mmCIF file of N, CA and C in Angstrom:
data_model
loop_
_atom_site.group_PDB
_atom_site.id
_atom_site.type_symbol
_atom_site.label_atom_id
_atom_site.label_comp_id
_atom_site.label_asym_id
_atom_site.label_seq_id
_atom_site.Cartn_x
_atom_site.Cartn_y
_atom_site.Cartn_z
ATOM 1 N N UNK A 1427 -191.306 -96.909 74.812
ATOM 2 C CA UNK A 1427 -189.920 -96.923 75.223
ATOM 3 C C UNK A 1427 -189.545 -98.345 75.624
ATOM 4 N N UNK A 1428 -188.438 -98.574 75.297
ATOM 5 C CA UNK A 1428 -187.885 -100.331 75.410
ATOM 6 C C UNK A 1428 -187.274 -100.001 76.546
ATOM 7 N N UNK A 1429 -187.489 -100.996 77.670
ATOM 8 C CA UNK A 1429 -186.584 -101.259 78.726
ATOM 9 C C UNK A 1429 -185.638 -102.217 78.601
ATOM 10 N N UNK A 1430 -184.304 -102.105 78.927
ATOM 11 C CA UNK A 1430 -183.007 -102.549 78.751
ATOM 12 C C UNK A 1430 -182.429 -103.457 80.159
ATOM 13 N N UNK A 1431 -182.652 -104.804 80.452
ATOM 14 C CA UNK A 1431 -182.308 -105.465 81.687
ATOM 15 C C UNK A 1431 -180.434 -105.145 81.615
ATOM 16 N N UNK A 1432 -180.395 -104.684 82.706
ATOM 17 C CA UNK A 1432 -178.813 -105.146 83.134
ATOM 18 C C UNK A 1432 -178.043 -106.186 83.893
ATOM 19 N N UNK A 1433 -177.480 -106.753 83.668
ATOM 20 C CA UNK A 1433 -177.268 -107.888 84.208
ATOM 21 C C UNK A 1433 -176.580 -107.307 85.694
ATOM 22 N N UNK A 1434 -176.697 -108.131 86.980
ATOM 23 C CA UNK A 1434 -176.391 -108.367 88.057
ATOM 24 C C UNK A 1434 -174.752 -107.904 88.288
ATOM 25 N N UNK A 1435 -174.268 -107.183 89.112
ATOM 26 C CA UNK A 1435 -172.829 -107.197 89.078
ATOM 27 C C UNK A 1435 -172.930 -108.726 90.077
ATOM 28 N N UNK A 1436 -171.792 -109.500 89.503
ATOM 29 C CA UNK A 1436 -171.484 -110.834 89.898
ATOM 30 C C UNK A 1436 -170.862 -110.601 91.779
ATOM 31 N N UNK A 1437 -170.368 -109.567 92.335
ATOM 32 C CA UNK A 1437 -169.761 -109.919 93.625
ATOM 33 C C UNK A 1437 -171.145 -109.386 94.466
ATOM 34 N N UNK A 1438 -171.404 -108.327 94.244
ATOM 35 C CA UNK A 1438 -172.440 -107.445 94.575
ATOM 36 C C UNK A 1438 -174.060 -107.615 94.642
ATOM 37 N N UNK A 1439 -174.133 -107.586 93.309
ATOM 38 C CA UNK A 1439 -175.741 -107.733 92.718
ATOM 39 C C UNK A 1439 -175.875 -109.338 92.984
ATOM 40 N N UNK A 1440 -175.545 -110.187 93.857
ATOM 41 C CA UNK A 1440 -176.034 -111.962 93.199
ATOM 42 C C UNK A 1440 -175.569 -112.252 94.863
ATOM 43 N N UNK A 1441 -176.970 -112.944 95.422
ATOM 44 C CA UNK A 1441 -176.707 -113.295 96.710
ATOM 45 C C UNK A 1441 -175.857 -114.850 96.715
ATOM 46 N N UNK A 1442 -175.575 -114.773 98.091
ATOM 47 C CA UNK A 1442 -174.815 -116.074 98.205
ATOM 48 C C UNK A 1442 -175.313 -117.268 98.167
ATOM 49 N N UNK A 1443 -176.703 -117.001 98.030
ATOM 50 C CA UNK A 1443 -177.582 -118.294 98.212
ATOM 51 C C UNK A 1443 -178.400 -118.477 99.335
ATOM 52 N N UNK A 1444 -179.481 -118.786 99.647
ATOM 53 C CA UNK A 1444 -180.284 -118.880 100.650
ATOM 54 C C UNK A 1444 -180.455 -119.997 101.287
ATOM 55 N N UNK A 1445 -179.356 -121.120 101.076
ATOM 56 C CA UNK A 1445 -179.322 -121.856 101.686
ATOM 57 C C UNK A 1445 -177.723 -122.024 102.103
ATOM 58 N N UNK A 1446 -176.966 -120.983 102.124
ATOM 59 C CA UNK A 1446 -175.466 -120.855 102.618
ATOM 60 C C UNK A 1446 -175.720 -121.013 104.268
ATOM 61 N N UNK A 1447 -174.716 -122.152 104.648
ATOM 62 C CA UNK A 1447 -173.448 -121.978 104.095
ATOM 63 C C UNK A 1447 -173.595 -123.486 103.589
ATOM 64 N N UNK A 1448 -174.504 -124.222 103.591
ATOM 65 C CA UNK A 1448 -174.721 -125.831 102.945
ATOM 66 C C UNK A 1448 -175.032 -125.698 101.477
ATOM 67 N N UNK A 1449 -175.129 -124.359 101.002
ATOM 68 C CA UNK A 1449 -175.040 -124.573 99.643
ATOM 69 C C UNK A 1449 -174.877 -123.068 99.201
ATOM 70 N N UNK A 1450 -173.733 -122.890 98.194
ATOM 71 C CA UNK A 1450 -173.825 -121.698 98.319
ATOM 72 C C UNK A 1450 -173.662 -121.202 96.380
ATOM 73 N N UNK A 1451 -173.964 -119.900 96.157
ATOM 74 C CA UNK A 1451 -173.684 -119.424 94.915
ATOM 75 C C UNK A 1451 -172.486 -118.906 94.642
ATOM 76 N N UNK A 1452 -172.083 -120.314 93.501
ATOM 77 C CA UNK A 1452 -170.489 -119.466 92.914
ATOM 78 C C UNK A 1452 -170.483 -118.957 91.512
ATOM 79 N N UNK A 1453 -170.101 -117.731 91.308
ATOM 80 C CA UNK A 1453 -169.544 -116.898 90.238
ATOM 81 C C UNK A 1453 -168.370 -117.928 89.707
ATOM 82 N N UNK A 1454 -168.254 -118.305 88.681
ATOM 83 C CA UNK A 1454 -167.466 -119.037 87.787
ATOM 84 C C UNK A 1454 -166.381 -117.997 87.059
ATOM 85 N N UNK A 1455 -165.610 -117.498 87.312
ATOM 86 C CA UNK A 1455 -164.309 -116.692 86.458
ATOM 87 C C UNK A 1455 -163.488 -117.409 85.920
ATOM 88 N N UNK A 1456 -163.417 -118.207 85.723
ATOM 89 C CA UNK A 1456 -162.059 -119.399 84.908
ATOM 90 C C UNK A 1456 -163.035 -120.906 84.636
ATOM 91 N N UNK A 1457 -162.443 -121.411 83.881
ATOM 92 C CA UNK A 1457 -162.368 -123.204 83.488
ATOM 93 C C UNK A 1457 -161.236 -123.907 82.954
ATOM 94 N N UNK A 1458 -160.634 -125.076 83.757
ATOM 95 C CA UNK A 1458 -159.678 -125.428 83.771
ATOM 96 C C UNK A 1458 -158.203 -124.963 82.207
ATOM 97 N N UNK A 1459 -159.371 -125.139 80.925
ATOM 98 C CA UNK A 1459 -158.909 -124.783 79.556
ATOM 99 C C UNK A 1459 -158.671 -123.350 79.437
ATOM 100 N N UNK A 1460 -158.441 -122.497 80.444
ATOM 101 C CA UNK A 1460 -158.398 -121.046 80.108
ATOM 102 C C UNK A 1460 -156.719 -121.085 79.668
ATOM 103 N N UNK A 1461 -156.520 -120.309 78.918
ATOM 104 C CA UNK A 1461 -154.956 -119.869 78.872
ATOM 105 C C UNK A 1461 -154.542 -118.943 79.340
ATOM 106 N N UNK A 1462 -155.565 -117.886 79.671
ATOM 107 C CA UNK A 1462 -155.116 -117.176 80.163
ATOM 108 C C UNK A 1462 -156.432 -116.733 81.783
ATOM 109 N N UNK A 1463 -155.629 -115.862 82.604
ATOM 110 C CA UNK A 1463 -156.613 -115.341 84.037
ATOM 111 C C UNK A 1463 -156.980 -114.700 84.201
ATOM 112 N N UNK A 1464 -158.759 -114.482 83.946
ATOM 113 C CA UNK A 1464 -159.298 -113.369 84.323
ATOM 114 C C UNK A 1464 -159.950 -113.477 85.529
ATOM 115 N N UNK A 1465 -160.152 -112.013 86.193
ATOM 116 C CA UNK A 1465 -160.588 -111.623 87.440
ATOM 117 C C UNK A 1465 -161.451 -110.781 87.382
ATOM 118 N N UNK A 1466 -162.730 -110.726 88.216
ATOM 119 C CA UNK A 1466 -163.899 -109.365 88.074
ATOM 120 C C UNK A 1466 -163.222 -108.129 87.772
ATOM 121 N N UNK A 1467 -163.513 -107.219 87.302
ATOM 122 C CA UNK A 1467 -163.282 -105.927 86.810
ATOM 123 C C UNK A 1467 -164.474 -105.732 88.177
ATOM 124 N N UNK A 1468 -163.783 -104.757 89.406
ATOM 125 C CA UNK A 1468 -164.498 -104.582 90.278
ATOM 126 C C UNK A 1468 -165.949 -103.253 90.283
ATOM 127 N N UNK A 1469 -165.269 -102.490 89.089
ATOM 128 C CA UNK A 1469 -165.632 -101.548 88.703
ATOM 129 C C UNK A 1469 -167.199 -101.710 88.133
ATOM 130 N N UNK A 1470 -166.736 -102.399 87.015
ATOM 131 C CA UNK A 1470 -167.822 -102.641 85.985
ATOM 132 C C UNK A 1470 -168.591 -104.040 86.534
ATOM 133 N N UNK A 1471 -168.074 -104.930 86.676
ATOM 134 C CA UNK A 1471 -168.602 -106.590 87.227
ATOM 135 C C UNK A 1471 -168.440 -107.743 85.871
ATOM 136 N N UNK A 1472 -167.547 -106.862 84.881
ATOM 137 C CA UNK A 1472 -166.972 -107.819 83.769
ATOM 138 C C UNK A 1472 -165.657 -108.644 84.338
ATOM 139 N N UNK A 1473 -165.634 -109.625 83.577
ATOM 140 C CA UNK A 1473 -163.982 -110.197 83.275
ATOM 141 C C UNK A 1473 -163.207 -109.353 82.775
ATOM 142 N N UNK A 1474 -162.472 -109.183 83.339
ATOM 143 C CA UNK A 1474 -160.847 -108.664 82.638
ATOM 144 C C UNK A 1474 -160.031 -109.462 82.816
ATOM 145 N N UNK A 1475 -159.044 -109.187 81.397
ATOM 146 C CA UNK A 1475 -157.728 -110.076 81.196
ATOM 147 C C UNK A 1475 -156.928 -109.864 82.505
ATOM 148 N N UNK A 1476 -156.567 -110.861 83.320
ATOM 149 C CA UNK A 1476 -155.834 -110.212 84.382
ATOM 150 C C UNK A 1476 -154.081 -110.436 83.941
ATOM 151 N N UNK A 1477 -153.904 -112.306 83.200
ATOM 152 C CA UNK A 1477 -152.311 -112.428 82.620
ATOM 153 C C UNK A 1477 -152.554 -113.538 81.959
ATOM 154 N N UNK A 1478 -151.351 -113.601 81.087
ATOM 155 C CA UNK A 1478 -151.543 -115.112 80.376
ATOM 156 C C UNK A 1478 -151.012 -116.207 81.930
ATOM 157 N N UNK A 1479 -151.617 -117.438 81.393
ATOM 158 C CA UNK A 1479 -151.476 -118.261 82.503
ATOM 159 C C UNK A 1479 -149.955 -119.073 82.117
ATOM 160 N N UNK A 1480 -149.125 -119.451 83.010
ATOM 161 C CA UNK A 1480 -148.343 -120.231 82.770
ATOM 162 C C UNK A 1480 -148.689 -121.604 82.687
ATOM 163 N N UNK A 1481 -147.679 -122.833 82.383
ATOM 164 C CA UNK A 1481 -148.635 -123.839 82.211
ATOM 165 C C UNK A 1481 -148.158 -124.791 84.077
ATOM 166 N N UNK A 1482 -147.620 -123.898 84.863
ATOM 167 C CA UNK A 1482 -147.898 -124.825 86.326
ATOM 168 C C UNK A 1482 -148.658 -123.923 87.114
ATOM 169 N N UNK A 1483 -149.185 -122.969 86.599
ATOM 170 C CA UNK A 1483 -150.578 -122.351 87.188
ATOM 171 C C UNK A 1483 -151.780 -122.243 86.526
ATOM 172 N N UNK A 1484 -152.117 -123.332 85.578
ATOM 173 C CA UNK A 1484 -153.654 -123.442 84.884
ATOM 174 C C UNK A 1484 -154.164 -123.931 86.123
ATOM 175 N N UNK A 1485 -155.654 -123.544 86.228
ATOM 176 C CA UNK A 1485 -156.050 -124.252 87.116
ATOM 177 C C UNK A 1485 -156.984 -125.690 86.809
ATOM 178 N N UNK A 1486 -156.764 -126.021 87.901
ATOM 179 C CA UNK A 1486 -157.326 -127.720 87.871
ATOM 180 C C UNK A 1486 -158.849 -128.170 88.338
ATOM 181 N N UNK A 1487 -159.708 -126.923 88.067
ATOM 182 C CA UNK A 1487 -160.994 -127.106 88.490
ATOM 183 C C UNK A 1487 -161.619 -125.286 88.173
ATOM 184 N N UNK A 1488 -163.006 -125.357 88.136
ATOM 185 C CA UNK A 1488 -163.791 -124.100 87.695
ATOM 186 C C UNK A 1488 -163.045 -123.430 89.074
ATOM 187 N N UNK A 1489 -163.153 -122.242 88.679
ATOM 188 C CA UNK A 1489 -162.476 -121.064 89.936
ATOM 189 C C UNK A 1489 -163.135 -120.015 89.723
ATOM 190 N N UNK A 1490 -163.486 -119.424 91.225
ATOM 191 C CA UNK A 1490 -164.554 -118.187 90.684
ATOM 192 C C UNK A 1490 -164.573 -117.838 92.547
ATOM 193 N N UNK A 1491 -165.537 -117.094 92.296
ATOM 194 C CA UNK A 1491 -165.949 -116.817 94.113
ATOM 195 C C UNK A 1491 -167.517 -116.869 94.515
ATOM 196 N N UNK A 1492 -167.482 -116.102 96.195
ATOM 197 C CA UNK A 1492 -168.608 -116.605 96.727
ATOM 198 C C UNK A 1492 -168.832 -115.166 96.466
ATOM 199 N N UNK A 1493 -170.381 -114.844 95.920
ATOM 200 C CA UNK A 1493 -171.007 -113.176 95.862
ATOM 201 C C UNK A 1493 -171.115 -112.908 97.569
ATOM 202 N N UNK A 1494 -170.587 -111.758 97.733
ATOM 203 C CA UNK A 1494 -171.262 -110.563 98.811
ATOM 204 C C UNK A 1494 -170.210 -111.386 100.112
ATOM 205 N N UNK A 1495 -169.421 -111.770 99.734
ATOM 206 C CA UNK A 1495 -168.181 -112.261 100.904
ATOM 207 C C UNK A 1495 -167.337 -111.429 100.765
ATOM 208 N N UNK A 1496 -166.612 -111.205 101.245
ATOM 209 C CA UNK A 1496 -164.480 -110.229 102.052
ATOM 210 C C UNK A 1496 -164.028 -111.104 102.663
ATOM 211 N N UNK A 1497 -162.940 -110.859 101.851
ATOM 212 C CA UNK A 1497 -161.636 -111.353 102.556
ATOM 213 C C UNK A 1497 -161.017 -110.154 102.770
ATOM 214 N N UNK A 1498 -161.310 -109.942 104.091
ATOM 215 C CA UNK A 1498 -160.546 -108.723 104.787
ATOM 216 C C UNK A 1498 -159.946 -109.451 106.458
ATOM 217 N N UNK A 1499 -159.979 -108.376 107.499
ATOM 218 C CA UNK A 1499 -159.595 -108.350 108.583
ATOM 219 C C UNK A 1499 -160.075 -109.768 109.579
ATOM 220 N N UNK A 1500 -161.480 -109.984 109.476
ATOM 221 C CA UNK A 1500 -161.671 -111.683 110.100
ATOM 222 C C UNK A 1500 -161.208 -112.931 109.937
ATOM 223 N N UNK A 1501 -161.113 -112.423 108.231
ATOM 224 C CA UNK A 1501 -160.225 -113.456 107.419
ATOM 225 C C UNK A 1501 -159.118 -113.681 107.744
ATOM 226 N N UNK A 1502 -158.096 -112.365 107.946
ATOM 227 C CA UNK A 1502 -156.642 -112.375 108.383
ATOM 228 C C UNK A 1502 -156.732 -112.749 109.245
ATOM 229 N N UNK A 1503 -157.418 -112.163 110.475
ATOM 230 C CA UNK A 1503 -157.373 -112.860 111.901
ATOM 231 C C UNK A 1503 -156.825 -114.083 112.032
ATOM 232 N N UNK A 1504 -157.706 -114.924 111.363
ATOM 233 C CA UNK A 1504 -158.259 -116.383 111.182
ATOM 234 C C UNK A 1504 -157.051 -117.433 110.960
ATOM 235 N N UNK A 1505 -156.248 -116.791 109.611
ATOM 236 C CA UNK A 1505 -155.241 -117.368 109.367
ATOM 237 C C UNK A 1505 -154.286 -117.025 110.004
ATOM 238 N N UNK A 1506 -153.933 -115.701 111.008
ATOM 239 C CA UNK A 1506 -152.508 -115.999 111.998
ATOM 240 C C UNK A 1506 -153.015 -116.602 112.945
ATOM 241 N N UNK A 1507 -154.283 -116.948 113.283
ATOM 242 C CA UNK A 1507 -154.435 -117.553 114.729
ATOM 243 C C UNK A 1507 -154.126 -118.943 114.318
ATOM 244 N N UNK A 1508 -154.872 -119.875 112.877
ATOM 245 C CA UNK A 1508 -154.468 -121.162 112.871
ATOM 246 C C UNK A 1508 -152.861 -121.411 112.351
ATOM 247 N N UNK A 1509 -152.345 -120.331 112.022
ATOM 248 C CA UNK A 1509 -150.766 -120.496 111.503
ATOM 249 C C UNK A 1509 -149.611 -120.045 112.192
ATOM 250 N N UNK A 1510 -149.867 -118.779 113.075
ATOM 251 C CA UNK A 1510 -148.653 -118.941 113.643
ATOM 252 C C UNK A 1510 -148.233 -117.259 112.803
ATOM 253 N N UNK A 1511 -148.613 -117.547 112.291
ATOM 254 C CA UNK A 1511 -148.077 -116.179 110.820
ATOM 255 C C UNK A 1511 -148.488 -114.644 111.563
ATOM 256 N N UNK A 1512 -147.574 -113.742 111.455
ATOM 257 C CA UNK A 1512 -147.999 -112.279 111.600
ATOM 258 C C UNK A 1512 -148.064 -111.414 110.696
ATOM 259 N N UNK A 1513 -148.680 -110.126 111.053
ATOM 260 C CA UNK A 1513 -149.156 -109.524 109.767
ATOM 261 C C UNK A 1513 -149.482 -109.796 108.452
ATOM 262 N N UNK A 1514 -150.939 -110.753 108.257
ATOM 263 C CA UNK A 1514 -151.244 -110.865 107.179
ATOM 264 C C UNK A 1514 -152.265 -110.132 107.137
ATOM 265 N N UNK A 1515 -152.705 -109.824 105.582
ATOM 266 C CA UNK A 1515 -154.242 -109.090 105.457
ATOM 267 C C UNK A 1515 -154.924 -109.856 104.510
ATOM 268 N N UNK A 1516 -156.181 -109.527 104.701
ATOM 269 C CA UNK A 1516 -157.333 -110.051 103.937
ATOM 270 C C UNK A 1516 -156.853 -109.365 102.283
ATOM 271 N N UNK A 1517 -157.511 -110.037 101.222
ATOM 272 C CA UNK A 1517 -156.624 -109.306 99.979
ATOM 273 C C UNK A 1517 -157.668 -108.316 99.266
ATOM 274 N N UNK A 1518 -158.618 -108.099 100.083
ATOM 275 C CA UNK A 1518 -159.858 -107.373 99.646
ATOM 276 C C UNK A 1518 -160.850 -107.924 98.541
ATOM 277 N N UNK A 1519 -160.730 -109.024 97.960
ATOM 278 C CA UNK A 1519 -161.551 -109.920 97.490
ATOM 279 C C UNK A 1519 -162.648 -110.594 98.062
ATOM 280 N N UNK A 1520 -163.444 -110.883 97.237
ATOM 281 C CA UNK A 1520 -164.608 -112.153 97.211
ATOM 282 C C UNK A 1520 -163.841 -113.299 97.792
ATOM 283 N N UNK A 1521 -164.113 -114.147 98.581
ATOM 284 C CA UNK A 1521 -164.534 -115.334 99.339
ATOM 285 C C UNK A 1521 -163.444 -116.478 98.147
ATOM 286 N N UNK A 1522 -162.425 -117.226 97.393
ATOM 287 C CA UNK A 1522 -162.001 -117.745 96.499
ATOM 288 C C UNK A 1522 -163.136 -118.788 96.382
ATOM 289 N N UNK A 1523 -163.588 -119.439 94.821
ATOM 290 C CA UNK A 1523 -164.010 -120.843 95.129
ATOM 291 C C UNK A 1523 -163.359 -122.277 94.347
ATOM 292 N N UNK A 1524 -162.967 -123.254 94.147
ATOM 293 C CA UNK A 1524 -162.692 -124.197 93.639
ATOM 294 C C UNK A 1524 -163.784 -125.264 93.491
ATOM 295 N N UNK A 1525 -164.550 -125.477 92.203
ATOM 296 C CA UNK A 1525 -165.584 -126.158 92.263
ATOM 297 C C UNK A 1525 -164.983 -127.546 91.560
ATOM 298 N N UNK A 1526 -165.204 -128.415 91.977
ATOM 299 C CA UNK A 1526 -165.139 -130.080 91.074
ATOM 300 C C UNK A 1526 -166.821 -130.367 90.852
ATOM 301 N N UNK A 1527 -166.552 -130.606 89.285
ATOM 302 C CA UNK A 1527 -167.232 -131.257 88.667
ATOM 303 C C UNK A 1527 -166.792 -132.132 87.283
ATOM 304 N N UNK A 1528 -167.691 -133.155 87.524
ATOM 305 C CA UNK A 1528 -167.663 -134.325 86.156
ATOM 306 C C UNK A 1528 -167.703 -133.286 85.014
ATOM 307 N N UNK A 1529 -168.155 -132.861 84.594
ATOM 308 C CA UNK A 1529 -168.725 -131.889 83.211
ATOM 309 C C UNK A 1529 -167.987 -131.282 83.226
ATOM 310 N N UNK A 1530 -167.608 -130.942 81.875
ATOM 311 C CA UNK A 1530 -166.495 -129.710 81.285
ATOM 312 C C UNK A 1530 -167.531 -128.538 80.803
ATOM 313 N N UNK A 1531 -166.510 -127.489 81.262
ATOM 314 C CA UNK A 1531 -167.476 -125.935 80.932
ATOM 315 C C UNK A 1531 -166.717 -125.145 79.796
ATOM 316 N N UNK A 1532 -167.276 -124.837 78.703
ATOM 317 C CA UNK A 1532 -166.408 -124.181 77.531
ATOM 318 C C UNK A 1532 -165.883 -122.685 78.033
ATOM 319 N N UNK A 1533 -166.622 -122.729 79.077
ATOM 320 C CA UNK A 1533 -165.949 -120.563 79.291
ATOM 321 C C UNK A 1533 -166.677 -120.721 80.486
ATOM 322 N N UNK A 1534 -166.209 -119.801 81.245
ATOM 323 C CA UNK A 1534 -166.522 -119.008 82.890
ATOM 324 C C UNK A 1534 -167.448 -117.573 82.206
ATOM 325 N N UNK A 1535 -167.654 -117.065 83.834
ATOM 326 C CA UNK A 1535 -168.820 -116.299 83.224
ATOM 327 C C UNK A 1535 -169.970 -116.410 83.316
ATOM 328 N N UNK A 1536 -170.264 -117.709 84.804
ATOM 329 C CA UNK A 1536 -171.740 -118.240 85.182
ATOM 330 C C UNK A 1536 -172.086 -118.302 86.573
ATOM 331 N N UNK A 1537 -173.146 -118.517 86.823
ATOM 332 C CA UNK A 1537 -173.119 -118.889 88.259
ATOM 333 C C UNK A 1537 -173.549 -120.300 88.794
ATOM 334 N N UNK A 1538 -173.459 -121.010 89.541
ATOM 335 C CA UNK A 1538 -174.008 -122.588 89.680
ATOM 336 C C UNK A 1538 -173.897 -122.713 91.512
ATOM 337 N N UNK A 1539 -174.620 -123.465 91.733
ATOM 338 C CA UNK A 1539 -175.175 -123.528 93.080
ATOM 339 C C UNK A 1539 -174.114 -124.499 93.377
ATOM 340 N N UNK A 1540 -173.596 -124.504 94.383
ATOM 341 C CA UNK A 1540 -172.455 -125.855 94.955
ATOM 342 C C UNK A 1540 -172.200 -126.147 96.049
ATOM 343 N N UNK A 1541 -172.096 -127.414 96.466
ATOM 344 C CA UNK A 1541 -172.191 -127.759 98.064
ATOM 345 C C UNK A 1541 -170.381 -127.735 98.337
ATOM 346 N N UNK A 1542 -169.862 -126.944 99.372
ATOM 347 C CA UNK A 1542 -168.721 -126.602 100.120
ATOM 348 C C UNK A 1542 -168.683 -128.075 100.666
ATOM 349 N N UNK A 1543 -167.253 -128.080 100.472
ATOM 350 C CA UNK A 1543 -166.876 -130.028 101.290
ATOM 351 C C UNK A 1543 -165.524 -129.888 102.109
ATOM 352 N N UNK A 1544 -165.328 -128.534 101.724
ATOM 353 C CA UNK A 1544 -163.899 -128.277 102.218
ATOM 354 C C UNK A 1544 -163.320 -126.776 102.128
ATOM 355 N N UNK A 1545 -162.031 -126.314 102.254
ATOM 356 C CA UNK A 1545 -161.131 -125.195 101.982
ATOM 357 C C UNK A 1545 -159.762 -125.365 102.097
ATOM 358 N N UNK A 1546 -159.299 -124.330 101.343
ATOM 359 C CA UNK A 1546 -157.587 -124.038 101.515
ATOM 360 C C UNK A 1546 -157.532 -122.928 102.181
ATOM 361 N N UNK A 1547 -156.702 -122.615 103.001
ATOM 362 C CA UNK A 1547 -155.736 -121.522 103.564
ATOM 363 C C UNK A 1547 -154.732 -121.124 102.217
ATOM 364 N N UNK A 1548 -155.149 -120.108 101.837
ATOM 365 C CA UNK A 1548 -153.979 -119.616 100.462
ATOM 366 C C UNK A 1548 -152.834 -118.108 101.023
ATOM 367 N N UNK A 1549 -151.930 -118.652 101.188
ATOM 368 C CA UNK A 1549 -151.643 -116.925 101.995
ATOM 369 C C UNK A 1549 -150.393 -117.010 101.192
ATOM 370 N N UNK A 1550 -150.789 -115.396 100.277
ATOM 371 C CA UNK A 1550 -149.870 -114.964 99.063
ATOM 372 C C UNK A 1550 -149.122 -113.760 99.520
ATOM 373 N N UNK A 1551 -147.711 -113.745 99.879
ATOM 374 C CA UNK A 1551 -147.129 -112.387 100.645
ATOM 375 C C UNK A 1551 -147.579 -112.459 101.824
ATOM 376 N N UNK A 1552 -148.209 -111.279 101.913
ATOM 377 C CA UNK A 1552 -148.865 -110.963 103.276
ATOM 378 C C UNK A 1552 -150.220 -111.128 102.950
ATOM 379 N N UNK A 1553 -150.900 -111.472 102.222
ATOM 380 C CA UNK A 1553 -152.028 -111.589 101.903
ATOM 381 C C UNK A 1553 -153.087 -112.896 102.166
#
């Protein structure tokens, strides 16, 4: 009988890295050349088409997230305490990531180890 490997669900199955939070594992879902935006299929742990991209929302660097993070309720906390803002919520997602690198990537769909140098506060609606 042949055994059949399954690959890792990307938010779930794939730790953050064992040397987080100085270096952590990012899931790659986009590269700057995408035309269009995909997002985990939470279900399965594929890409799905999420929309075509417009051209003042391509993004300007690999985009993907941190495995086995929420953005839920600590998260929200976080951002009305440094903003001032009420009622926001976490958007029930993975951790966002924005990676810079020299090298161009033909497709998302990977994972790569990356040192954090920074963050954005992104607050979409109430989200």
């Amino acid at each position: 009988m042949k055994t059949v490997q399954q690959a890792a669900h990307p938010w779930h199955g794939v730790d953050a890295g064992a040397k987080s939070p100085d270096w952590v594992t990012a899931y790659i879902e986009m590269v700057p050349s995408d035309g269009v935006k995909y997002e985990l299929d939470k279900d399965s742990g594929l890409l799905r088409v999420d929309r075509p991209q417009t051209f003042s929302s391509m993004c300007p660097s690999l985009y993907g997230f941190i495995p086995r993070t929420y953005c839920g309720k600590t998260v929200a906390a976080r951002a009305m305490e440094v903003t001032g803002l009420e009622n926001i919520d976490g958007d029930a997602d993975p951790i966002d990531i924005c990676v810079l690198s020299e090298k161009n990537f033909p497709h998302g769909n990977f994972l790569a180890n990356v040192r954090p140098i920074g963050g954005f506060r992104m607050i979409d609606g109430d989200e």
